Amino acid sequence: MTASPLFTACPAPTAETEHVLLGHGSGGRLSAELLSEVILPGFGLAGSAGRPLEDAAVLPLPTAEIVMSTDSFVVDPLFFPGGDIGSLAVHGTVNDLAMMGAVPVALAVAFIVEEGFGMRELGRISQSLGRAAHAAGVKVVTGDTKVVGRGAADRLFITTTGLGVRMPLARPSAGRVRPGDVLLLSGPIGLHGVTILSTRDSLGFETEIGSDSQPLHRVVAAAVAAGGDGVRALRDPTRGGVASALNELAAASGVGVLVEETALPVPEPVSAACDLLGLDVLHVANEGCLLAFVAPDKADAVLAAMRSRPESPGAVRIGQAVAEHPRRVVVRTGIGAERVLDMLVGEQLPRIC
Amino acid sequence: MCLAIPGRLESVEPADPFPTGTADFGGIRKQVCLVFVPEAAIGDYVLVHVGFAIGVIDEAEALRTLAVLRAMGDVVETELAGGVS
Amino acid sequence: MKYLDEYRDPALARRLLAELGAVATRPWRLMEVCGGQTHTLVRQGIDELLPAGIRMIHGPGCPVCVTPVAVIDRALELAATPDVVFTSFGDMLRVPGTSTSLLQVKAAGGDVRVVYSPADAVRIAAAEPRRRVVFLAVGFETTAPANAAAVLLAESLGLTNFSMLVSHVLVPPAITAILEDPECLVDGFLAAGHVCSVMGYTEYEPIAARYRVPLVVTGFEPLDLLEGILMAVHQLESGRHEVENQYARAVHRDGNQVAQEAIRRVFRVADKEWRGIGSIPDSGLVLADGYERFDAALWFPSGPRSPESASECIAGQILTGVKTPTDCPAYGTRCTPRHPLGAPMVSSEGTCAAFFSAGRTAAAPSPALNAATS
């Protein structure tokens, strides 16, 4: 998509449009302008002139299972290496749909903007969101924008709700993992969380890495094409990291999970940041990789299919579901010892000791 | 207690009021205070705790420790192999 | 990463474990003093792979765990003061005082900020001259030079809005106190490598001689720990009791003289209260004469002191190795990382938290071990 016409046409915005004003949420003319000049062009919907803006979208859908998910994005900072809150808001919801085996079809987008927020930033974020949606092949079909007083929100919050259609053979569910199922991971871990931490002034470190934020539904499509309903469960290890995702799956399915620590793909800067800040990489957030439990006879085919996708060339087998220690996740360390991997308790805080 | 990890010193900046430098930790670069390691030079590995270098890694000793460990490992390996045969 | 990865080699670790099995002919109990070492032992599962009879006792080497409730309560009071910016290492935020924690004070509107370095706290004070910035200065000898440097930095910048709430502890007096305890079970010690990077190890030589215990200055990676354990066991098996240095790449006998000088300039040694253990003579640092103006305890009038409430927490016995977490009736039931009764359950390297996150129970020291041999 090309740059927003708003900013090419108006290199020096007037004082009134440099910041989002409370009036931009009033429902009046300013609201309409905000929508038509900043947000809709960003989404790539500027050319929909003539088509009326309705209160809701009507979607012709095939007779299939509809999958729906919603997620709110409050990331700080709004812009980070590898993405921003706009692209993240698309990828996050697309991936939640994908984890249920769905091809995403439509997105609803709600902005909550703090009064005084930069108009230019809002435009950039809208464009990024539009580009990410376009790249993921999903349409933004409806949305809402509210402006709240200074201090009532932290600059910009985005909520995206996604609709998808379940792929015919896809039956992934958190409750379907069986002992013996093979655990696959689609790519390196820790990139998103460490990238976000690197932007915190208080921690003061620099790195070349960026967030792994990306849509995963095509990886899922490839996996399902190769493994059918042998793709038993999928989860993207976002907040709480791999540890939380695996604990959730183990609990939902009543199985144990065994992870081989030496098989985990951890980029060196991620490992270094974790050493520096005293974090466990298994608790660090990801936005562009997935965990898959696959029936043993389908595991090789699914792994090969995942590796054939540009999103996940480094997919690896990292463990398996076991009958022992139900509902517990156990990590086998390099030296052959085993320890229970717990979920993160509370907020992840850097430690000195 | 006392998480400290070694990073390679890539640059040194003059005192203001303390000397600082940039250290690279496997792709993570961080500003560190060098006030306690006046001997540290670019290329040295400094041991960093809460943003302060508290020592310079002694490369000769590091290699010696590794050599001892590996030699010890080899002895065990031989003993184990001997035990099996 | 160089100087880390080499010391994590799993194959070599397994061979060292085999060597240890060949050397140890009797049961020995070793204490690793430092919480960072506890963390590596538990996280890698090393202590469970040790030959039968070799038992690691996890010592009081976690500054989070040994900071007295009275200091935490004082910190909470200051953090809730309207014009104060309260700065702390992340470790301290979850530690429970008598009734609340810094995280809860923050949620209630207190300006509590996590800093990675004490110098960052000074920078905040320089940037926000109208606010009073307090830094919670905790730690062992490793952290003392950095905290001293923060005071010197504030002094050189002429700051009058920076102060520290100091709760610094020293390792050798704690080792002595443990050895003086008639219930002491420890046959040998792994001394904390990074403490010795700063202080050297001459202080430990009289302790080894007087109490006839081996003390091995040890690093933090799996191979360091295994070699340190092996060196201590070699000493015990041959009846020696010396100070040896496994961590020679980072520790010299005399330590870092420049750092020691900074500590001596800014701090002086004083008696110190340890949470769960009690007062140990000459085991802490307080701000020295001439630097009292940076002492937050003098800046802010103290509120009514709440008496240390009776708790079923047995932190003292845990930290001195007399009991293990699974001996405690509250462990894992009334006391968990989400609702800690005492400090060893708070810090991720506190002994109880380390046990809990590794899933250990009295019935199954490691449930993981029963698992997944399939």
mmCIF file with all atom_site columns, C-alpha atoms in Angstrom, chain C residues 135-243:
data_model
loop_
_atom_site.group_PDB
_atom_site.id
_atom_site.type_symbol
_atom_site.label_atom_id
_atom_site.label_alt_id
_atom_site.label_comp_id
_atom_site.label_asym_id
_atom_site.label_entity_id
_atom_site.label_seq_id
_atom_site.pdbx_PDB_ins_code
_atom_site.Cartn_x
_atom_site.Cartn_y
_atom_site.Cartn_z
_atom_site.occupancy
_atom_site.B_iso_or_equiv
_atom_site.pdbx_formal_charge
_atom_site.auth_seq_id
_atom_site.auth_comp_id
_atom_site.auth_asym_id
_atom_site.auth_atom_id
_atom_site.pdbx_PDB_model_num
ATOM 1   C CA . PHE C 1 135 ? 16.728 4.089   46.303 1.00 0.00 ? 135 PHE C CA 1
ATOM 2   C CA . LEU C 1 136 ? 16.334 0.829   48.201 1.00 0.00 ? 136 LEU C CA 1
ATOM 3   C CA . ALA C 1 137 ? 19.985 -0.209  48.506 1.00 0.00 ? 137 ALA C CA 1
ATOM 4   C CA . VAL C 1 138 ? 20.049 -3.924  49.198 1.00 0.00 ? 138 VAL C CA 1
ATOM 5   C CA . GLY C 1 139 ? 22.645 -6.502  48.341 1.00 0.00 ? 139 GLY C CA 1
ATOM 6   C CA . PHE C 1 140 ? 25.816 -8.262  49.310 1.00 0.00 ? 140 PHE C CA 1
ATOM 7   C CA . GLU C 1 141 ? 29.395 -7.191  48.676 1.00 0.00 ? 141 GLU C CA 1
ATOM 8   C CA . THR C 1 142 ? 28.870 -7.584  44.908 1.00 0.00 ? 142 THR C CA 1
ATOM 9   C CA . THR C 1 143 ? 26.304 -4.785  44.812 1.00 0.00 ? 143 THR C CA 1
ATOM 10  C CA . ALA C 1 144 ? 27.945 -2.564  47.431 1.00 0.00 ? 144 ALA C CA 1
ATOM 11  C CA . PRO C 1 145 ? 30.425 -0.900  45.032 1.00 0.00 ? 145 PRO C CA 1
ATOM 12  C CA . ALA C 1 146 ? 27.629 0.061   42.620 1.00 0.00 ? 146 ALA C CA 1
ATOM 13  C CA . ASN C 1 147 ? 25.515 1.448   45.449 1.00 0.00 ? 147 ASN C CA 1
ATOM 14  C CA . ALA C 1 148 ? 28.549 3.322   46.777 1.00 0.00 ? 148 ALA C CA 1
ATOM 15  C CA . ALA C 1 149 ? 29.138 4.724   43.304 1.00 0.00 ? 149 ALA C CA 1
ATOM 16  C CA . ALA C 1 150 ? 25.538 5.956   43.193 1.00 0.00 ? 150 ALA C CA 1
ATOM 17  C CA . VAL C 1 151 ? 26.180 7.999   46.354 1.00 0.00 ? 151 VAL C CA 1
ATOM 18  C CA . LEU C 1 152 ? 29.434 9.353   44.929 1.00 0.00 ? 152 LEU C CA 1
ATOM 19  C CA . LEU C 1 153 ? 27.655 10.197  41.686 1.00 0.00 ? 153 LEU C CA 1
ATOM 20  C CA . ALA C 1 154 ? 24.889 12.033  43.529 1.00 0.00 ? 154 ALA C CA 1
ATOM 21  C CA . GLU C 1 155 ? 27.559 13.883  45.511 1.00 0.00 ? 155 GLU C CA 1
ATOM 22  C CA . SER C 1 156 ? 29.488 14.925  42.426 1.00 0.00 ? 156 SER C CA 1
ATOM 23  C CA . LEU C 1 157 ? 26.278 16.141  40.778 1.00 0.00 ? 157 LEU C CA 1
ATOM 24  C CA . GLY C 1 158 ? 25.475 18.127  43.912 1.00 0.00 ? 158 GLY C CA 1
ATOM 25  C CA . LEU C 1 159 ? 22.089 16.448  44.258 1.00 0.00 ? 159 LEU C CA 1
ATOM 26  C CA . THR C 1 160 ? 20.111 17.185  47.397 1.00 0.00 ? 160 THR C CA 1
ATOM 27  C CA . ASN C 1 161 ? 17.048 15.134  46.464 1.00 0.00 ? 161 ASN C CA 1
ATOM 28  C CA . PHE C 1 162 ? 18.642 11.673  46.389 1.00 0.00 ? 162 PHE C CA 1
ATOM 29  C CA . SER C 1 163 ? 18.811 9.275   49.311 1.00 0.00 ? 163 SER C CA 1
ATOM 30  C CA . MET C 1 164 ? 19.122 5.555   49.951 1.00 0.00 ? 164 MET C CA 1
ATOM 31  C CA . LEU C 1 165 ? 17.388 3.205   52.326 1.00 0.00 ? 165 LEU C CA 1
ATOM 32  C CA . VAL C 1 166 ? 20.328 0.922   53.069 1.00 0.00 ? 166 VAL C CA 1
ATOM 33  C CA . SER C 1 167 ? 20.057 -2.739  53.996 1.00 0.00 ? 167 SER C CA 1
ATOM 34  C CA . HIS C 1 168 ? 23.421 -4.176  52.998 1.00 0.00 ? 168 HIS C CA 1
ATOM 35  C CA . VAL C 1 169 ? 24.724 -7.498  54.238 1.00 0.00 ? 169 VAL C CA 1
ATOM 36  C CA . LEU C 1 170 ? 28.134 -9.176  54.307 1.00 0.00 ? 170 LEU C CA 1
ATOM 37  C CA . VAL C 1 171 ? 28.846 -12.839 53.629 1.00 0.00 ? 171 VAL C CA 1
ATOM 38  C CA . PRO C 1 172 ? 31.744 -13.874 55.910 1.00 0.00 ? 172 PRO C CA 1
ATOM 39  C CA . PRO C 1 173 ? 29.953 -12.956 59.174 1.00 0.00 ? 173 PRO C CA 1
ATOM 40  C CA . ALA C 1 174 ? 26.930 -14.956 57.994 1.00 0.00 ? 174 ALA C CA 1
ATOM 41  C CA . ILE C 1 175 ? 29.093 -18.013 57.294 1.00 0.00 ? 175 ILE C CA 1
ATOM 42  C CA . THR C 1 176 ? 30.630 -17.617 60.740 1.00 0.00 ? 176 THR C CA 1
ATOM 43  C CA . ALA C 1 177 ? 27.186 -17.358 62.343 1.00 0.00 ? 177 ALA C CA 1
ATOM 44  C CA . ILE C 1 178 ? 26.080 -20.547 60.572 1.00 0.00 ? 178 ILE C CA 1
ATOM 45  C CA . LEU C 1 179 ? 29.204 -22.381 61.719 1.00 0.00 ? 179 LEU C CA 1
ATOM 46  C CA . GLU C 1 180 ? 28.693 -21.151 65.287 1.00 0.00 ? 180 GLU C CA 1
ATOM 47  C CA . ASP C 1 181 ? 25.170 -22.592 65.335 1.00 0.00 ? 181 ASP C CA 1
ATOM 48  C CA . PRO C 1 182 ? 25.274 -25.805 67.372 1.00 0.00 ? 182 PRO C CA 1
ATOM 49  C CA . GLU C 1 183 ? 22.752 -27.324 64.948 1.00 0.00 ? 183 GLU C CA 1
ATOM 50  C CA . CYS C 1 184 ? 25.048 -26.591 61.987 1.00 0.00 ? 184 CYS C CA 1
ATOM 51  C CA . LEU C 1 185 ? 25.134 -29.476 59.540 1.00 0.00 ? 185 LEU C CA 1
ATOM 52  C CA . VAL C 1 186 ? 27.475 -28.024 56.949 1.00 0.00 ? 186 VAL C CA 1
ATOM 53  C CA . ASP C 1 187 ? 30.690 -29.853 56.076 1.00 0.00 ? 187 ASP C CA 1
ATOM 54  C CA . GLY C 1 188 ? 31.925 -27.409 53.468 1.00 0.00 ? 188 GLY C CA 1
ATOM 55  C CA . PHE C 1 189 ? 31.014 -24.218 51.619 1.00 0.00 ? 189 PHE C CA 1
ATOM 56  C CA . LEU C 1 190 ? 30.891 -22.976 48.077 1.00 0.00 ? 190 LEU C CA 1
ATOM 57  C CA . ALA C 1 191 ? 31.733 -19.305 48.497 1.00 0.00 ? 191 ALA C CA 1
ATOM 58  C CA . ALA C 1 192 ? 29.965 -16.847 46.206 1.00 0.00 ? 192 ALA C CA 1
ATOM 59  C CA . GLY C 1 193 ? 32.093 -16.060 43.187 1.00 0.00 ? 193 GLY C CA 1
ATOM 60  C CA . HIS C 1 194 ? 30.866 -12.547 42.502 1.00 0.00 ? 194 HIS C CA 1
ATOM 61  C CA . VAL C 1 195 ? 31.144 -11.470 46.114 1.00 0.00 ? 195 VAL C CA 1
ATOM 62  C CA . CYS C 1 196 ? 34.769 -12.604 45.903 1.00 0.00 ? 196 CYS C CA 1
ATOM 63  C CA . SER C 1 197 ? 35.280 -10.787 42.584 1.00 0.00 ? 197 SER C CA 1
ATOM 64  C CA . VAL C 1 198 ? 34.880 -7.651  44.668 1.00 0.00 ? 198 VAL C CA 1
ATOM 65  C CA . MET C 1 199 ? 36.291 -8.705  48.050 1.00 0.00 ? 199 MET C CA 1
ATOM 66  C CA . GLY C 1 200 ? 38.797 -11.424 47.186 1.00 0.00 ? 200 GLY C CA 1
ATOM 67  C CA . TYR C 1 201 ? 38.952 -14.385 49.546 1.00 0.00 ? 201 TYR C CA 1
ATOM 68  C CA . THR C 1 202 ? 41.453 -13.549 52.257 1.00 0.00 ? 202 THR C CA 1
ATOM 69  C CA . GLU C 1 203 ? 38.545 -13.051 54.699 1.00 0.00 ? 203 GLU C CA 1
ATOM 70  C CA . TYR C 1 204 ? 37.642 -16.717 54.302 1.00 0.00 ? 204 TYR C CA 1
ATOM 71  C CA . GLU C 1 205 ? 41.075 -18.098 55.139 1.00 0.00 ? 205 GLU C CA 1
ATOM 72  C CA . PRO C 1 206 ? 40.751 -17.653 58.939 1.00 0.00 ? 206 PRO C CA 1
ATOM 73  C CA . ILE C 1 207 ? 37.233 -19.147 58.791 1.00 0.00 ? 207 ILE C CA 1
ATOM 74  C CA . ALA C 1 208 ? 38.469 -22.281 56.987 1.00 0.00 ? 208 ALA C CA 1
ATOM 75  C CA . ALA C 1 209 ? 41.296 -22.665 59.498 1.00 0.00 ? 209 ALA C CA 1
ATOM 76  C CA . ARG C 1 210 ? 39.250 -21.977 62.627 1.00 0.00 ? 210 ARG C CA 1
ATOM 77  C CA . TYR C 1 211 ? 36.233 -24.142 61.805 1.00 0.00 ? 211 TYR C CA 1
ATOM 78  C CA . ARG C 1 212 ? 38.201 -26.697 59.782 1.00 0.00 ? 212 ARG C CA 1
ATOM 79  C CA . VAL C 1 213 ? 35.846 -26.448 56.771 1.00 0.00 ? 213 VAL C CA 1
ATOM 80  C CA . PRO C 1 214 ? 36.752 -26.334 53.092 1.00 0.00 ? 214 PRO C CA 1
ATOM 81  C CA . LEU C 1 215 ? 35.643 -23.161 51.294 1.00 0.00 ? 215 LEU C CA 1
ATOM 82  C CA . VAL C 1 216 ? 35.701 -23.178 47.517 1.00 0.00 ? 216 VAL C CA 1
ATOM 83  C CA . VAL C 1 217 ? 35.176 -19.885 45.701 1.00 0.00 ? 217 VAL C CA 1
ATOM 84  C CA . THR C 1 218 ? 32.798 -20.971 42.931 1.00 0.00 ? 218 THR C CA 1
ATOM 85  C CA . GLY C 1 219 ? 31.241 -19.532 39.781 1.00 0.00 ? 219 GLY C CA 1
ATOM 86  C CA . PHE C 1 220 ? 27.648 -19.706 38.613 1.00 0.00 ? 220 PHE C CA 1
ATOM 87  C CA . GLU C 1 221 ? 27.472 -21.896 35.528 1.00 0.00 ? 221 GLU C CA 1
ATOM 88  C CA . PRO C 1 222 ? 26.759 -25.627 35.759 1.00 0.00 ? 222 PRO C CA 1
ATOM 89  C CA . LEU C 1 223 ? 30.370 -26.677 35.184 1.00 0.00 ? 223 LEU C CA 1
ATOM 90  C CA . ASP C 1 224 ? 31.600 -24.120 37.713 1.00 0.00 ? 224 ASP C CA 1
ATOM 91  C CA . LEU C 1 225 ? 29.274 -25.509 40.342 1.00 0.00 ? 225 LEU C CA 1
ATOM 92  C CA . LEU C 1 226 ? 30.138 -29.105 39.606 1.00 0.00 ? 226 LEU C CA 1
ATOM 93  C CA . GLU C 1 227 ? 33.846 -28.362 39.727 1.00 0.00 ? 227 GLU C CA 1
ATOM 94  C CA . GLY C 1 228 ? 33.401 -26.391 42.970 1.00 0.00 ? 228 GLY C CA 1
ATOM 95  C CA . ILE C 1 229 ? 31.495 -29.297 44.530 1.00 0.00 ? 229 ILE C CA 1
ATOM 96  C CA . LEU C 1 230 ? 34.147 -31.705 43.313 1.00 0.00 ? 230 LEU C CA 1
ATOM 97  C CA . MET C 1 231 ? 36.951 -29.573 44.775 1.00 0.00 ? 231 MET C CA 1
ATOM 98  C CA . ALA C 1 232 ? 35.163 -29.379 48.135 1.00 0.00 ? 232 ALA C CA 1
ATOM 99  C CA . VAL C 1 233 ? 34.540 -33.135 48.168 1.00 0.00 ? 233 VAL C CA 1
ATOM 100 C CA . HIS C 1 234 ? 38.187 -33.817 47.276 1.00 0.00 ? 234 HIS C CA 1
ATOM 101 C CA . GLN C 1 235 ? 39.193 -31.700 50.275 1.00 0.00 ? 235 GLN C CA 1
ATOM 102 C CA . LEU C 1 236 ? 36.748 -33.434 52.596 1.00 0.00 ? 236 LEU C CA 1
ATOM 103 C CA . GLU C 1 237 ? 37.775 -36.886 51.429 1.00 0.00 ? 237 GLU C CA 1
ATOM 104 C CA . SER C 1 238 ? 41.443 -36.094 52.047 1.00 0.00 ? 238 SER C CA 1
ATOM 105 C CA . GLY C 1 239 ? 40.845 -34.292 55.340 1.00 0.00 ? 239 GLY C CA 1
ATOM 106 C CA . ARG C 1 240 ? 41.906 -30.851 54.095 1.00 0.00 ? 240 ARG C CA 1
ATOM 107 C CA . HIS C 1 241 ? 40.190 -27.572 54.921 1.00 0.00 ? 241 HIS C CA 1
ATOM 108 C CA . GLU C 1 242 ? 41.458 -24.771 52.724 1.00 0.00 ? 242 GLU C CA 1
ATOM 109 C CA . VAL C 1 243 ? 40.189 -21.899 50.685 1.00 0.00 ? 243 VAL C CA 1
#
